[in-house]
XYZ file of C-alpha atoms in Angstrom:
354
model
C 126.006 78.338 138.904
C 122.434 78.430 140.176
C 119.043 77.517 138.780
C 115.680 79.077 139.669
C 113.083 76.575 140.857
C 109.395 76.924 139.999
C 108.712 78.632 143.344
C 111.345 81.278 142.555
C 114.051 80.091 144.950
C 117.618 79.640 143.701
C 119.676 76.513 144.250
C 123.030 75.276 142.919
C 122.852 73.347 139.661
C 123.165 69.610 140.241
C 125.136 68.543 137.175
C 124.858 64.865 138.062
C 121.080 65.221 138.143
C 121.117 66.485 134.552
C 123.320 63.599 133.453
C 121.072 61.047 135.180
C 117.892 62.533 133.670
C 119.274 62.361 130.132
C 120.722 58.884 130.695
C 117.353 57.549 131.912
C 115.630 58.762 128.771
C 118.410 57.388 126.557
C 118.101 53.859 127.951
C 117.880 51.280 125.179
C 118.537 53.726 122.338
C 121.337 52.666 120.016
C 123.953 55.171 118.830
C 122.774 57.803 121.321
C 125.414 59.410 123.533
C 123.619 60.583 126.665
C 126.774 62.159 128.104
C 127.250 64.219 124.952
C 123.727 65.637 125.254
C 124.148 66.270 128.972
C 127.494 68.059 128.631
C 126.219 70.164 125.717
C 123.179 71.094 127.828
C 125.372 72.027 130.788
C 127.639 74.166 128.601
C 124.611 76.155 127.437
C 123.382 77.023 130.928
C 123.382 80.579 132.251
C 123.315 81.540 135.899
C 119.781 82.001 137.207
C 118.090 80.029 134.427
C 114.768 78.502 135.404
C 114.249 74.761 135.640
C 111.811 75.091 132.742
C 114.530 76.713 130.611
C 116.924 73.944 131.623
C 114.431 71.272 130.568
C 113.795 72.965 127.229
C 117.533 73.340 126.630
C 118.065 69.607 127.064
C 115.233 68.889 124.611
C 116.620 71.304 122.003
C 120.102 69.869 122.460
C 118.908 66.325 121.807
C 116.827 67.465 118.830
C 119.876 69.173 117.309
C 121.516 65.762 116.814
C 118.579 64.178 114.947
C 120.113 64.860 111.532
C 123.154 62.722 112.344
C 121.320 59.958 114.257
C 117.520 59.450 114.056
C 117.350 57.897 117.532
C 118.002 61.317 119.031
C 114.412 62.035 117.991
C 113.310 59.370 120.478
C 115.524 60.898 123.158
C 114.142 64.400 122.578
C 110.593 63.008 122.697
C 111.256 61.204 125.980
C 112.746 64.338 127.510
C 109.689 66.294 126.357
C 107.369 63.665 127.853
C 109.000 64.122 131.262
C 108.552 67.892 130.973
C 104.857 67.439 130.159
C 104.470 65.154 133.175
C 106.017 67.836 135.404
C 103.732 70.523 133.979
C 100.662 68.414 134.698
C 101.793 67.344 138.170
C 102.548 70.945 139.137
C 98.764 71.432 139.051
C 98.268 68.568 141.533
C 97.164 66.206 138.773
C 98.503 62.701 139.381
C 95.885 60.546 137.662
C 93.633 60.490 134.620
C 90.513 61.052 136.713
C 92.053 64.140 138.346
C 92.873 65.542 134.907
C 89.288 65.041 133.739
C 87.876 66.488 136.972
C 89.913 69.676 136.546
C 88.933 69.902 132.884
C 85.284 69.511 133.821
C 85.539 72.203 136.502
C 87.115 74.552 133.957
C 84.418 73.890 131.348
C 86.541 72.081 128.766
C 85.499 68.450 129.422
C 81.966 67.396 128.480
C 79.553 66.259 131.211
C 79.043 62.748 129.808
C 82.764 62.033 129.706
C 83.274 63.568 133.152
C 80.482 61.402 134.597
C 81.856 58.191 133.078
C 85.352 58.894 134.386
C 84.119 59.826 137.865
C 82.089 56.616 138.082
C 84.882 54.337 136.868
C 87.910 56.324 138.046
C 89.954 53.442 139.459
C 89.526 51.190 136.426
C 90.379 53.987 133.996
C 93.327 55.240 136.054
C 94.786 51.733 136.121
C 94.492 51.487 132.323
C 97.021 54.277 131.693
C 100.263 53.047 130.096
C 102.812 55.863 130.596
C 105.588 53.834 128.942
C 103.798 54.303 125.621
C 104.961 57.918 125.622
C 108.270 56.414 124.507
C 106.740 55.300 121.211
C 106.671 58.882 119.958
C 109.209 60.622 117.779
C 110.071 64.179 118.751
C 108.090 65.968 116.036
C 105.008 63.869 116.774
C 105.053 64.504 120.509
C 105.855 68.183 119.995
C 102.766 68.441 117.780
C 100.648 66.663 120.403
C 101.891 69.072 123.066
C 101.432 72.229 120.992
C 98.066 71.433 119.398
C 96.196 68.553 120.973
C 96.586 68.515 124.754
C 93.866 70.411 126.625
C 95.035 73.540 128.426
C 93.818 75.377 131.486
C 91.751 78.349 130.226
C 93.601 80.839 132.440
C 97.142 79.560 133.057
C 97.442 77.923 129.595
C 99.327 75.013 131.157
C 98.447 71.586 129.772
C 96.166 69.618 132.073
C 96.674 66.207 130.492
C 99.623 64.032 129.557
C 99.755 62.361 126.127
C 98.287 59.178 127.633
C 95.536 61.043 129.513
C 94.729 62.767 126.229
C 94.328 59.482 124.348
C 92.190 57.925 127.076
C 90.030 61.069 127.164
C 89.504 60.698 123.394
C 88.613 57.029 123.884
C 86.138 57.840 126.671
C 84.434 60.432 124.483
C 83.866 57.790 121.813
C 82.753 54.983 124.126
C 79.671 53.969 126.089
C 81.459 51.886 128.730
C 84.850 51.891 130.470
C 85.691 48.504 128.944
C 85.094 49.854 125.463
C 87.126 52.978 126.271
C 90.074 50.943 127.553
C 90.042 48.673 124.505
C 90.050 51.686 122.206
C 92.734 53.431 124.273
C 95.021 50.412 124.029
C 94.682 50.527 120.248
C 95.352 54.233 119.753
C 98.054 54.510 122.424
C 100.023 51.861 120.522
C 99.939 54.313 117.566
C 98.764 51.490 115.302
C 95.701 53.617 114.571
C 94.712 57.214 115.253
C 91.399 58.994 114.564
C 91.258 62.184 112.517
C 92.348 65.518 113.968
C 88.838 66.851 114.798
C 88.201 63.680 116.806
C 91.495 64.078 118.656
C 90.807 67.770 119.253
C 87.227 67.475 120.441
C 86.313 63.992 121.673
C 85.232 64.128 125.301
C 85.095 67.925 125.366
C 82.199 70.352 125.652
C 82.228 70.713 121.838
C 82.371 67.105 120.560
C 82.457 68.004 116.857
C 84.374 65.121 115.299
C 83.717 65.383 111.569
C 86.731 66.105 109.403
C 85.003 67.665 106.424
C 81.757 69.378 105.466
C 80.516 69.792 101.897
C 78.343 72.830 101.207
C 76.369 73.736 98.119
C 76.990 76.999 96.322
C 75.233 79.970 97.905
C 72.418 81.493 95.914
C 73.327 84.567 93.905
C 72.204 87.222 96.374
C 73.812 89.210 99.175
C 72.049 87.506 102.082
C 72.870 83.994 100.864
C 76.534 84.830 100.269
C 76.989 86.274 103.765
C 75.026 83.420 105.327
C 77.545 81.056 103.742
C 80.458 83.041 105.241
C 78.853 82.524 108.646
C 78.366 78.792 108.017
C 82.012 78.368 107.026
C 83.248 80.313 110.066
C 81.192 78.251 112.505
C 82.339 74.958 111.018
C 85.969 76.060 110.980
C 85.769 77.158 114.615
C 85.646 73.541 115.790
C 88.173 72.075 113.329
C 85.921 71.191 110.414
C 87.377 71.431 106.928
C 85.014 72.801 104.276
C 84.422 72.120 100.621
C 81.974 74.389 98.813
C 80.956 75.380 95.323
C 80.663 78.941 94.046
C 79.212 78.059 90.651
C 75.900 79.873 91.237
C 77.523 83.290 91.728
C 77.211 85.493 88.654
C 80.323 86.273 86.633
C 82.160 89.547 86.129
C 80.268 92.051 83.998
C 76.864 90.507 84.690
C 74.033 93.018 85.182
C 72.826 93.648 88.755
C 69.241 94.769 88.257
C 68.793 96.022 91.816
C 71.448 98.710 91.334
C 71.680 98.790 87.531
C 75.405 98.138 87.969
C 77.723 95.400 86.807
C 79.003 92.555 88.951
C 82.670 92.191 89.877
C 82.293 88.417 89.633
C 83.294 85.748 92.115
C 86.838 86.939 92.878
C 85.974 89.664 95.447
C 83.641 87.248 97.238
C 86.368 84.607 97.378
C 88.841 87.205 98.635
C 86.507 87.859 101.578
C 86.126 84.118 102.162
C 89.909 83.763 102.066
C 90.296 86.329 104.862
C 87.535 84.690 106.892
C 89.172 81.265 106.674
C 92.462 82.753 107.888
C 90.784 84.668 110.728
C 88.635 81.835 112.111
C 91.239 79.142 112.650
C 90.463 75.617 113.780
C 89.961 75.962 117.498
C 93.114 78.052 117.857
C 95.219 75.028 116.915
C 95.787 75.291 113.175
C 94.765 77.323 110.145
C 91.279 76.969 108.777
C 90.910 74.852 105.649
C 88.455 75.412 102.816
C 88.379 74.232 99.219
C 86.288 76.163 96.690
C 84.969 74.396 93.587
C 84.058 76.116 90.327
C 82.660 74.406 87.264
C 84.593 74.687 84.024
C 81.800 76.434 82.111
C 81.692 79.418 84.527
C 82.699 82.669 82.798
C 85.106 83.542 85.642
C 87.008 80.257 85.400
C 90.223 81.853 84.113
C 90.317 84.455 86.889
C 89.535 81.663 89.355
C 92.507 79.616 88.191
C 94.820 82.600 88.736
C 93.835 83.102 92.384
C 96.778 81.086 93.772
C 99.471 82.778 91.685
C 102.224 84.578 93.581
C 102.328 87.579 91.261
C 99.675 90.036 90.133
C 97.057 92.132 91.900
C 96.945 91.099 95.583
C 93.243 91.997 95.685
C 92.654 89.166 93.211
C 94.695 86.483 94.994
C 93.555 84.015 97.684
C 96.485 82.258 99.346
C 94.529 80.614 102.177
C 91.917 78.859 100.042
C 92.386 75.601 98.206
C 90.916 75.682 94.708
C 89.359 72.978 92.580
C 88.284 73.143 88.938
C 85.191 70.941 88.748
C 85.763 69.322 85.334
C 82.944 67.388 83.586
C 83.480 64.523 81.148
C 82.125 66.700 78.342
C 85.028 69.137 78.721
C 87.584 66.343 78.400
C 85.762 65.016 75.336
C 85.955 68.492 73.771
C 89.672 68.653 74.571
C 90.247 65.247 73.024
C 88.415 66.271 69.857
C 89.899 69.797 69.879
C 86.385 71.259 69.799
C 85.067 74.575 71.068
C 84.240 75.086 74.742
C 81.768 77.777 75.820
C 81.669 79.872 79.002
C 78.447 81.094 80.611
C 77.213 83.517 83.223
C 75.287 81.352 85.746
C 72.731 84.142 86.099
C 71.675 83.450 82.519
C 71.868 79.633 82.695
C 70.809 78.711 86.260
C 69.913 75.149 85.281
C 73.534 74.334 84.461
C 74.368 74.342 88.174
C 71.518 72.001 89.071
């Protein structure tokens, strides 16, 4: 049986090499049978498989045993870490500073971070602790690989290892190499991690690191509503989550004086927002996230509360938005006393919003 190397040449499969690779990663793990994983991997091989396919097969094989022994998660993560190292090294990247230099040349690393790393390359390279890759569980490292590591814009190969990634984040948040190393040592221990936007963007050309943005309701006119769509899309583009009110938008049946027609209410506008949030995902890494708030007195509150239902008219459902009913104390007092509650069109009572 032969395996295809990365340069396309074929060579006989070295079964002992597979066993040794799995055994190295299984060192120190209790109740993990490295030989079992290796033999199962070997039995799944096909002639002419690539070395990349072989590596992925060993990872999947180890992961398949997680349900019966949690330590196989560590083994799968360690196997994945070695694959990531190979992917990075195949681009002639053997140090943190080389990773940052390539990222800078490809326009994904910010100039300030690139300058700091170039100036203090030796100190920062020496700070890397590759053994901390072994702290990860499989799902955690798989998520880091799929979503967080920077990729070459053309080849889509990752250009940083998990430890390079964490030191890059630390450098983007620091003003000196000493500060960066101290922060790196903290986050690489996994005792603390910043929020996802910080992990996505720190040290890059788009250092947007805020997790959430709160926006006021757009004014009740066409230009303001579409301006808010644009605002939400731009914030979502770089991993910002959005919370916004729609309480100023007139309710269904309200008169539109400009056309002498009647409004369809907030639902069609939220349907458009729902599609926009799905289309403009967070930097290509995960779905966009937006939460829409509506006050309890709004005349469309009942239709609003039905937007997440799985049945009914699809044109009046928004499955990508999160929804929040903005409940005042007065409403709860009315509920407690079993008193009447009134609904209003915000066009007629604009001061209620303010």
